[in-house]
Coordinates of C-alpha atoms in Angstrom, one line a residue:
M1 CA 0.0 0.0 0.0
A2 CA 1.3 3.4 -0.9
P3 CA 2.0 5.8 2.0
K4 CA -0.5 8.5 2.8
G5 CA 0.3 11.9 1.3
R6 CA 0.5 15.2 3.2
K7 CA 1.0 18.7 1.7
I8 CA 2.7 21.3 3.9
A9 CA 3.5 25.0 3.3
I10 CA 6.3 26.7 5.1
V11 CA 5.9 30.5 4.9
G12 CA 9.2 32.1 5.6
C13 CA 12.6 30.4 5.1
G14 CA 15.3 32.0 7.2
P15 CA 17.3 29.9 9.6
R16 CA 14.2 28.7 11.3
G17 CA 12.5 27.6 8.1
L18 CA 15.7 25.6 7.4
G19 CA 15.5 24.1 10.9
A20 CA 11.9 23.0 10.2
L21 CA 12.8 21.4 6.9
E22 CA 15.7 19.5 8.6
A23 CA 13.5 18.4 11.4
L24 CA 11.1 16.9 8.9
A25 CA 13.9 15.2 7.1
R26 CA 15.2 13.7 10.4
H27 CA 11.7 12.4 11.4
M28 CA 10.8 10.9 8.0
D29 CA 12.5 7.6 8.8
G30 CA 9.7 5.2 9.8
A31 CA 6.9 7.7 9.0
D32 CA 4.1 6.1 7.0
V33 CA 3.5 9.3 5.1
A34 CA 4.8 11.0 1.9
V35 CA 5.3 14.7 2.6
D36 CA 5.3 17.4 -0.1
V37 CA 6.5 20.7 1.2
T38 CA 6.2 24.0 -0.6
V39 CA 8.4 26.8 0.8
F40 CA 7.6 30.5 0.3
D41 CA 10.2 33.2 0.9
P42 CA 10.8 36.4 -1.1
W43 CA 14.5 36.9 -0.1
A44 CA 17.3 36.1 -2.5
W45 CA 19.1 33.7 -0.1
P46 CA 16.7 31.1 1.3
A47 CA 17.8 29.7 4.7
A48 CA 19.8 32.9 5.4
G49 CA 17.0 35.4 5.5
P50 CA 17.7 39.2 5.6
N51 CA 19.6 39.1 8.9
F52 CA 22.2 36.7 7.7
S53 CA 22.2 37.6 4.0
P54 CA 25.5 36.7 2.4
D55 CA 25.7 40.1 0.8
E56 CA 25.5 42.0 4.1
P57 CA 28.7 44.0 5.1
P58 CA 31.4 42.2 6.9
E59 CA 31.1 44.8 9.7
C60 CA 27.9 43.1 10.9
L61 CA 29.2 40.5 13.3
L62 CA 27.7 37.5 15.0
N63 CA 27.5 37.9 18.7
L64 CA 28.9 34.4 19.2
P65 CA 32.5 33.3 18.9
L66 CA 33.2 30.5 16.4
R67 CA 33.7 28.0 19.3
S68 CA 30.2 28.7 20.6
I69 CA 28.3 28.1 17.4
D70 CA 27.2 24.5 17.8
L71 CA 24.3 23.8 15.5
P72 CA 22.9 20.3 15.3
A73 CA 24.5 18.3 12.5
S74 CA 22.8 18.5 9.1
P75 CA 20.7 15.5 8.2
V76 CA 22.8 15.3 5.0
P77 CA 25.6 12.7 5.8
G78 CA 29.0 14.3 5.6
F79 CA 27.9 17.9 5.5
V80 CA 30.4 19.8 7.7
D81 CA 29.5 21.9 10.7
F82 CA 30.0 25.7 10.6
G83 CA 33.3 25.7 12.4
A84 CA 34.9 23.4 9.9
W85 CA 33.2 25.2 7.0
A86 CA 34.5 28.6 8.1
Q87 CA 37.9 27.5 9.4
A88 CA 39.8 28.5 6.3
D89 CA 38.8 32.1 6.7
Y90 CA 38.6 32.1 10.5
P91 CA 41.2 29.7 11.9
D92 CA 40.9 31.4 15.4
A93 CA 38.1 29.8 17.4
E94 CA 37.7 33.0 19.3
A95 CA 36.8 35.0 16.2
F96 CA 33.4 36.5 15.8
P97 CA 32.6 35.9 12.1
P98 CA 30.4 38.2 10.0
R99 CA 26.7 37.3 10.0
A100 CA 27.0 37.1 6.2
R101 CA 29.4 34.1 6.6
L102 CA 26.9 32.1 8.6
G103 CA 24.2 33.1 6.1
A104 CA 26.3 31.7 3.2
Y105 CA 26.7 28.5 5.3
L106 CA 23.0 28.1 6.0
H107 CA 22.2 28.7 2.3
A108 CA 24.7 26.0 1.3
R109 CA 23.3 23.7 3.9
L110 CA 19.8 24.1 2.5
E111 CA 21.0 23.4 -1.1
A112 CA 22.7 20.2 0.2
L113 CA 19.5 19.1 1.8
L114 CA 17.4 19.8 -1.3
D115 CA 19.9 17.6 -3.3
N116 CA 19.7 14.8 -0.7
L117 CA 16.1 14.6 0.5
P118 CA 15.1 11.4 2.3
Q119 CA 12.7 9.1 0.6
G120 CA 9.1 10.3 0.9
L121 CA 10.0 14.0 1.3
S122 CA 9.8 16.5 -1.6
V123 CA 10.4 20.3 -1.5
T124 CA 9.5 23.1 -3.9
L125 CA 10.7 26.7 -3.3
H126 CA 8.8 29.8 -4.5
P127 CA 10.4 33.3 -4.1
L128 CA 7.1 34.9 -3.1
R129 CA 5.6 36.8 -0.2
I130 CA 2.4 35.2 1.0
T131 CA -0.3 37.8 1.9
Q132 CA -3.3 35.6 2.7
A133 CA -4.1 32.2 4.2
Q134 CA -7.6 30.9 4.3
Q135 CA -9.0 27.6 5.6
V136 CA -11.5 26.3 3.0
D137 CA -13.3 22.9 3.4
G138 CA -10.7 21.8 5.9
A139 CA -7.7 22.7 3.9
W140 CA -5.5 25.8 3.6
R141 CA -5.2 28.0 0.6
L142 CA -2.5 30.7 0.2
R143 CA -2.3 33.8 -2.0
A144 CA 0.7 35.8 -3.1
D145 CA -0.2 38.8 -5.2
Q146 CA -2.5 37.3 -7.9
A147 CA -1.2 33.7 -7.6
A148 CA -3.1 31.1 -5.6
F149 CA -1.6 27.9 -4.0
G150 CA -3.0 24.9 -2.2
P151 CA -4.8 23.1 -0.9
F152 CA -2.4 22.4 2.0
D153 CA -3.0 20.2 5.1
D154 CA -0.7 22.3 7.2
V155 CA 0.8 25.8 7.1
L156 CA 3.8 26.8 9.3
L157 CA 4.3 30.5 9.8
S158 CA 8.1 31.0 10.1
L159 CA 8.3 34.7 9.3
G160 CA 11.2 36.1 11.3
Q161 CA 10.5 39.8 11.8
P162 CA 7.1 40.5 10.2
Q163 CA 6.1 44.0 9.0
T164 CA 5.2 46.0 12.2
E165 CA 3.4 49.3 12.8
N166 CA 5.8 52.0 13.8
D167 CA 5.6 53.1 17.4
P168 CA 4.3 56.6 18.0
Q169 CA 7.8 58.1 18.3
M170 CA 8.9 56.6 15.0
Q171 CA 5.6 57.6 13.3
K172 CA 6.2 61.2 14.2
W173 CA 9.9 61.1 13.1
Q174 CA 9.1 59.4 9.8
A175 CA 6.5 62.1 9.0
H176 CA 9.1 64.7 9.9
A177 CA 11.8 63.1 7.8
N178 CA 9.4 62.9 4.8
A179 CA 8.3 66.5 5.2
Q180 CA 11.9 67.9 5.5
G181 CA 13.6 65.5 3.0
L182 CA 15.8 64.0 5.8
D183 CA 17.4 60.5 5.8
L184 CA 15.8 58.2 8.4
M185 CA 16.9 54.6 7.8
P186 CA 16.8 51.2 9.5
A187 CA 20.1 49.7 10.6
Y188 CA 19.4 46.7 8.3
P189 CA 19.9 45.8 5.5
G190 CA 23.4 47.0 6.2
K191 CA 24.4 47.1 2.6
A192 CA 21.7 49.8 2.0
L193 CA 22.9 51.7 5.0
V194 CA 26.6 51.8 3.9
D195 CA 25.6 52.8 0.4
R196 CA 23.5 55.7 1.7
A197 CA 26.2 56.7 4.2
G198 CA 28.4 57.8 1.4
R199 CA 26.3 61.0 1.5
W200 CA 26.8 61.7 5.2
A201 CA 30.4 62.7 5.4
G202 CA 30.7 65.5 8.0
Q203 CA 27.1 65.3 9.1
V204 CA 25.8 64.3 12.6
V205 CA 24.1 60.9 12.5
A206 CA 21.8 60.0 15.5
V207 CA 21.3 56.3 16.1
R208 CA 18.2 55.2 18.0
G209 CA 19.3 52.4 20.4
L210 CA 22.6 51.3 22.0
G211 CA 22.4 47.6 21.7
L212 CA 24.2 45.0 19.5
S213 CA 22.7 46.4 16.3
T214 CA 24.1 49.9 17.1
L215 CA 27.6 48.4 17.4
D216 CA 27.1 47.1 13.9
V217 CA 26.0 50.6 12.8
V218 CA 29.1 52.2 14.3
R219 CA 31.4 49.7 12.6
M220 CA 29.6 50.2 9.3
L221 CA 29.9 54.0 9.5
T222 CA 33.6 53.9 10.4
I223 CA 35.7 51.0 9.2
G224 CA 32.9 50.3 6.7
L225 CA 33.7 53.7 5.2
G226 CA 37.4 53.1 5.0
G227 CA 38.6 53.9 8.5
R228 CA 41.2 51.7 10.1
F229 CA 43.1 51.0 13.3
D230 CA 46.7 51.8 14.1
G231 CA 47.3 49.8 17.3
T232 CA 44.4 50.9 19.6
S233 CA 43.9 54.2 17.8
Y234 CA 41.3 54.9 15.1
V235 CA 42.5 56.5 11.8
P236 CA 39.6 58.0 10.0
S237 CA 39.2 57.9 6.2
G238 CA 37.5 61.3 6.0
R239 CA 34.3 59.7 4.6
E240 CA 32.8 59.1 8.1
P241 CA 30.0 61.3 9.6
G242 CA 31.2 64.2 11.6
L243 CA 29.6 62.6 14.7
I244 CA 27.7 59.5 15.4
A245 CA 25.4 59.9 18.4
P246 CA 23.8 56.6 19.6
F247 CA 21.2 57.1 22.3
S248 CA 19.1 55.1 24.7
L249 CA 17.3 55.7 28.0
D250 CA 20.4 54.9 30.0
G251 CA 23.2 55.5 27.4
H252 CA 24.8 52.1 28.2
A253 CA 26.2 49.6 25.7
P254 CA 25.8 45.8 26.2
A255 CA 28.5 44.1 28.2
P256 CA 31.1 42.0 26.4
K257 CA 31.2 38.2 26.5
P258 CA 34.3 36.6 28.2
A259 CA 37.3 37.2 26.0
N260 CA 38.3 33.6 25.5
A261 CA 37.4 30.0 26.3
R262 CA 39.6 29.9 29.5
I263 CA 37.9 32.9 31.0
D264 CA 34.5 31.7 29.8
A265 CA 34.9 28.4 31.6
L266 CA 35.1 30.2 34.9
F267 CA 31.4 30.9 34.7
D268 CA 30.3 27.3 33.9
P269 CA 27.6 26.1 36.3
T270 CA 28.0 22.6 37.8
E271 CA 25.7 19.8 36.8
A272 CA 24.0 20.0 40.3
E273 CA 23.4 23.8 39.8
T274 CA 21.9 23.3 36.4
A275 CA 19.6 20.5 37.8
A276 CA 18.5 22.9 40.6
F277 CA 17.9 25.7 38.1
R278 CA 15.8 23.4 35.9
A279 CA 13.7 22.3 39.0
A280 CA 13.3 25.9 40.1
L281 CA 12.2 26.9 36.6
Q282 CA 9.6 24.1 36.5
D283 CA 8.2 25.3 39.8
A284 CA 8.2 28.9 38.6
L285 CA 6.2 28.2 35.5
S286 CA 3.2 27.0 37.5
A287 CA 3.4 30.0 39.9
D288 CA 2.1 33.5 39.7
A289 CA 4.3 36.1 38.1
E290 CA 5.8 37.6 41.3
T291 CA 6.5 34.2 42.8
A292 CA 8.0 32.9 39.6
L293 CA 10.5 35.7 39.5
R294 CA 11.5 35.2 43.1
I295 CA 11.9 31.4 42.5
V296 CA 14.2 32.0 39.5
A297 CA 16.2 34.7 41.2
D298 CA 16.7 32.6 44.3
A299 CA 18.1 29.8 42.1
L300 CA 20.8 32.2 40.8
V301 CA 22.2 33.1 44.3
A302 CA 24.2 30.1 45.3
P303 CA 25.9 29.5 41.9
T304 CA 26.7 33.3 41.7
L305 CA 28.3 33.2 45.2
R306 CA 30.4 30.1 44.2
V307 CA 31.7 31.7 41.0
L308 CA 32.5 35.0 42.8
G309 CA 34.4 33.1 45.5
A310 CA 36.4 31.1 42.9
T311 CA 37.3 34.2 40.8
G312 CA 38.2 36.7 43.6
G313 CA 34.9 38.6 43.5
T314 CA 32.9 39.8 46.4
A315 CA 30.9 36.8 47.5
D316 CA 28.3 38.6 49.6
Q317 CA 24.9 37.0 49.7
A318 CA 23.2 40.3 50.5
V319 CA 24.8 42.0 47.6
V320 CA 23.8 39.3 45.1
A321 CA 20.3 39.1 46.4
G322 CA 20.0 42.9 46.3
W323 CA 21.2 43.0 42.7
L324 CA 18.7 40.4 41.7
A325 CA 15.9 42.2 43.5
T326 CA 16.7 45.3 41.6
E327 CA 16.8 43.4 38.3
R328 CA 13.3 42.0 38.9
S329 CA 11.9 45.5 39.5
D330 CA 14.0 47.9 37.4
H331 CA 16.5 46.0 35.2
G332 CA 19.7 47.7 34.4
S333 CA 19.3 50.4 37.0
Q334 CA 22.2 48.9 39.0
E335 CA 24.6 50.5 36.5
T336 CA 25.4 54.0 37.7
R337 CA 28.8 54.5 36.0
E338 CA 29.3 56.9 33.1
T339 CA 29.1 55.1 29.7
V340 CA 32.9 55.0 29.0
D341 CA 33.7 53.9 32.6
A342 CA 31.1 51.1 32.4
I343 CA 32.5 49.9 29.1
K344 CA 36.0 49.9 30.5
G345 CA 34.9 48.1 33.6
N346 CA 33.0 45.5 31.8
L347 CA 36.0 44.9 29.4
A348 CA 38.2 44.4 32.4
E349 CA 35.9 41.7 33.8
A350 CA 35.6 40.1 30.3
E351 CA 39.3 39.9 29.9
G352 CA 40.0 38.7 33.4
Q353 CA 41.9 41.8 34.4
T354 CA 39.6 42.4 37.5
P355 CA 37.4 40.0 39.4
P356 CA 33.8 39.9 38.1
S357 CA 31.0 41.7 39.7
A358 CA 27.8 40.0 40.9
G359 CA 25.9 41.3 37.8
Y360 CA 28.5 40.0 35.4
V361 CA 28.5 36.6 36.9
I362 CA 24.7 36.4 37.0
G363 CA 24.6 37.5 33.3
Q364 CA 27.1 34.8 32.3
L365 CA 25.2 32.1 34.2
W366 CA 22.0 33.2 32.5
R367 CA 23.7 32.9 29.2
K368 CA 24.9 29.4 29.9
W369 CA 21.5 28.4 31.0
Q370 CA 19.7 29.6 27.9
P371 CA 19.3 26.0 26.5
T372 CA 17.8 24.9 29.8
L373 CA 15.6 27.9 29.9
R374 CA 14.3 27.3 26.4
A375 CA 13.9 23.5 26.9
V376 CA 11.8 23.9 30.1
F377 CA 9.8 27.0 29.1
D378 CA 9.0 25.9 25.6
S379 CA 7.7 22.5 26.8
H380 CA 5.2 24.1 29.2
A381 CA 2.2 26.4 28.8
P382 CA 2.7 29.1 31.5
G383 CA 0.0 31.6 32.2
A384 CA 0.2 34.9 30.4
E385 CA 1.4 37.0 33.4
T386 CA 4.0 34.5 34.4
A387 CA 5.2 34.1 30.8
G388 CA 5.4 37.9 30.4
A389 CA 7.3 38.4 33.7
L390 CA 9.9 35.7 32.8
A391 CA 10.3 37.0 29.3
T392 CA 10.9 40.6 30.6
F393 CA 13.5 39.3 33.1
D394 CA 15.2 37.4 30.3
E395 CA 15.1 40.4 28.0
G396 CA 16.7 42.6 30.6
L397 CA 19.6 40.1 31.1
K398 CA 20.3 40.0 27.4
R399 CA 22.7 42.9 27.9
Y400 CA 24.9 40.1 29.3
S401 CA 23.5 36.8 27.8
Y402 CA 23.5 38.2 24.3
G403 CA 26.6 40.2 25.0
A404 CA 28.9 41.8 22.5
P405 CA 32.4 40.8 21.2
V406 CA 35.2 42.3 23.1
G407 CA 36.6 43.6 19.9
S408 CA 33.4 45.6 19.1
L409 CA 33.5 47.4 22.4
R410 CA 37.3 48.1 22.0
H411 CA 36.3 49.6 18.6
L412 CA 33.6 51.6 20.2
L413 CA 36.0 53.0 22.8
A414 CA 38.5 53.9 20.1
V415 CA 36.0 55.9 18.1
I416 CA 34.7 57.6 21.2
D417 CA 38.3 58.6 22.0
A418 CA 38.7 59.9 18.4
G419 CA 35.6 62.1 18.9
L420 CA 33.6 60.4 16.2
V421 CA 31.0 58.8 18.6
Y422 CA 29.2 60.4 21.5
P423 CA 26.8 58.0 23.4
C424 CA 23.8 59.8 24.8
A425 CA 21.4 59.0 27.6
T426 CA 18.1 60.7 26.5
D427 CA 14.4 60.3 26.7
D428 CA 11.7 61.3 24.3
P429 CA 10.9 64.6 25.9
D430 CA 14.6 65.5 25.4
I431 CA 14.4 64.9 21.6
T432 CA 12.8 67.7 19.6
L433 CA 12.3 68.2 15.9
S434 CA 13.8 71.0 13.9
D435 CA 13.9 72.0 10.3
S436 CA 17.4 70.6 10.1
G437 CA 16.7 67.3 11.8
W438 CA 16.5 66.1 15.4
H439 CA 17.8 67.9 18.5
L440 CA 19.0 65.6 21.3
Q441 CA 19.6 66.9 24.8
S442 CA 21.9 64.6 26.8
G443 CA 22.7 66.2 30.1
A444 CA 24.3 69.5 29.4
R445 CA 25.2 68.7 25.8
G446 CA 22.8 69.4 22.9
I447 CA 23.3 67.7 19.6
E448 CA 21.7 68.6 16.3
A449 CA 21.5 65.6 14.0
S450 CA 20.5 65.7 10.3
V451 CA 20.3 61.9 9.9
M452 CA 18.6 59.3 12.0
V453 CA 19.3 55.5 12.0
D454 CA 16.8 53.2 13.8
S455 CA 18.6 50.2 15.3
V456 CA 15.7 49.2 17.6
L457 CA 14.1 45.9 16.5
P458 CA 10.3 46.1 17.0
P459 CA 9.0 43.7 19.6
P460 CA 6.9 40.8 18.3
V461 CA 3.7 42.1 19.8
L462 CA 0.8 40.6 17.9
D463 CA -1.5 43.6 18.0
V464 CA 0.9 46.0 16.2
I465 CA 1.9 43.6 13.4
E466 CA 0.9 44.9 10.0
E467 CA 2.0 42.0 7.9
P468 CA -1.2 41.3 5.8
L469 CA -1.0 37.5 6.3
V470 CA -0.8 37.8 10.1
A471 CA -3.1 40.7 10.5
K472 CA -5.9 38.9 8.7
L473 CA -5.5 35.7 10.8
V474 CA -5.7 37.9 13.9
E475 CA -8.8 39.6 12.6
E476 CA -10.4 36.2 12.1
G477 CA -9.5 35.1 15.6
L478 CA -7.2 32.3 14.4
L479 CA -4.1 34.0 16.0
T480 CA -4.5 35.4 19.4
M481 CA -2.3 37.3 21.8
M482 CA -0.5 35.5 24.6
G483 CA -0.8 38.6 26.7
D484 CA 0.0 42.3 26.8
G485 CA 3.3 43.0 25.1
L486 CA 3.6 39.4 23.8
G487 CA 3.2 37.4 20.6
A488 CA 0.8 34.7 19.5
R489 CA -0.5 32.0 21.8
C490 CA 0.5 28.5 20.7
A491 CA 0.9 25.0 22.1
P492 CA 4.4 23.7 22.8
D493 CA 4.4 22.0 19.4
G494 CA 3.6 25.3 17.7
A495 CA -0.1 24.8 17.0
A496 CA -1.9 28.1 16.9
I497 CA -4.5 28.7 19.6
D498 CA -7.7 30.5 18.5
R499 CA -9.8 33.0 20.4
A500 CA -12.0 30.1 21.8
G501 CA -8.8 28.5 23.3
G502 CA -8.7 25.6 20.8
R503 CA -6.0 24.4 18.5
V504 CA -6.4 25.7 14.9
D505 CA -6.3 22.6 12.7
G506 CA -3.3 22.7 10.5
L507 CA -2.0 26.2 11.5
W508 CA 1.4 26.3 13.2
I509 CA 3.7 29.2 14.3
A510 CA 7.5 29.3 14.9
G511 CA 10.0 32.0 15.9
R512 CA 9.5 35.6 17.1
L513 CA 5.8 35.5 16.7
T514 CA 5.6 33.0 19.6
S515 CA 7.1 35.3 22.2
G516 CA 5.5 34.5 25.5
S517 CA 4.5 31.0 24.4
A518 CA 8.2 30.4 23.9
I519 CA 11.2 32.3 25.2
S520 CA 14.6 33.5 23.8
S521 CA 13.5 32.6 20.3
D522 CA 16.0 35.1 18.7
S523 CA 18.9 32.6 19.2
I524 CA 20.3 30.9 16.2
H525 CA 20.5 27.7 18.1
D526 CA 16.8 27.9 18.9
C527 CA 16.1 27.8 15.1
F528 CA 17.3 24.2 15.1
G529 CA 16.1 23.3 18.6
I530 CA 13.2 21.9 20.5
P531 CA 10.3 23.9 18.9
T532 CA 11.1 22.7 15.4
R533 CA 11.5 19.1 16.6
H534 CA 8.1 19.3 18.4
W535 CA 6.5 20.6 15.3
A536 CA 7.9 18.0 12.9
R537 CA 6.8 15.2 15.2
A538 CA 3.3 16.6 15.6
V539 CA 2.8 17.4 11.9
L540 CA 3.9 13.9 10.8
R541 CA 1.7 12.3 13.4
R542 CA -1.3 14.1 11.8
G543 CA -0.5 12.3 8.6

């Protein structure tokens, strides 16, 4: 008897779309079903997506050293891992390769999979943006412009960063830029930013945000325009802006990751500590929001004290507990140093020149527990308030757990010293509009910028997403919010939950859209992790 057939559509094929295809390929063995997959993605480099596009500038770096990029092996026998694939260009395991390099690898990995599909699995790619999904007579039909596709038994939405409504500040600024003929650009795609930056020599460029993306922007607007380093000093090319002014509420850059594997190993939790954290997290997910945060914070105290004691830090329980209490209520407010002093202090910790602080240790433990956090959280279904509280706590600690390369912060210090960059701490009331651009008031210093770059990634909040495909599904009640400030509600296997609280037959969600139902979904490792495996098993069982 011929196996049953199943038709699946995957809408969006960045790294997570590739992860979904690979998960299907791995689970085909023994599955009594023939699977025909149609993949829709408008970008030129399937599997890479816009964030890892191979044509992005080399100044846009991964925030992981080569030694830490440990993706599951490809289902294609003999296809090398990223470390071996990139070794010829980056022989140093401590290097932070360009995101474009990982994108080229992911695209090559997809091509290898398409050439070596397991028996029973077929895949077709369409370079199209899907704008509508409708369930008709128990099957799904999709539209892209005037083209129609289907019927499909299952549709996986793997959209990455969908089109989102501008927040009120950006709406006002965009209208102002349009009226005055000013440049207001997103940080990415970086290639477009560097091309346009050729017009900005001598101008003041404000950058909204001071996170990892801003470090990319600073690199693109300096060494990306021909600048170079002479020792620790920056030598300008003359093509740079006259001043780059990144700004955020606190004016602080993310902390660097440990400088090398030896220093990084100092922050490794023990197996017993990881088991205790896993148990605490399981308890937290069934508790109310306030109790959940307390349980998770308490689980961090003993490991932090152990690491502080082993590294010469101040192992004071009251200090550690106090730091965590502040983090729960007002994350980041523990940092009271000036921006440059904070960068220098964090670099000294990262390079092992000074003992680490309580905050630095907590942040590194949280980074190392990301796989445990995702595995436990993503396999449960916490209440909306608890999920939101833990997601906010995780988001705050990303200044450590998603920390920057040491080299990027060394570069930032050099261009600050050269007078090319001035980090600002400023709030919306301190930013006013003028005929020539934007006036930023940071303390006693006022800055008049004629260009604005937005490096803030919109949050995956379901009710502000304008992507036509998603917006229509929300309107029909087939996608529903997990809670205020969160993404779509879904089951641990990715099945969408409708407004009546039931699973939507054949509709699945992965990635940033699941914020609150899942956690830390921005990680490249998560794209190939538990959520895609849960989905593949579930969708094949339906066959």
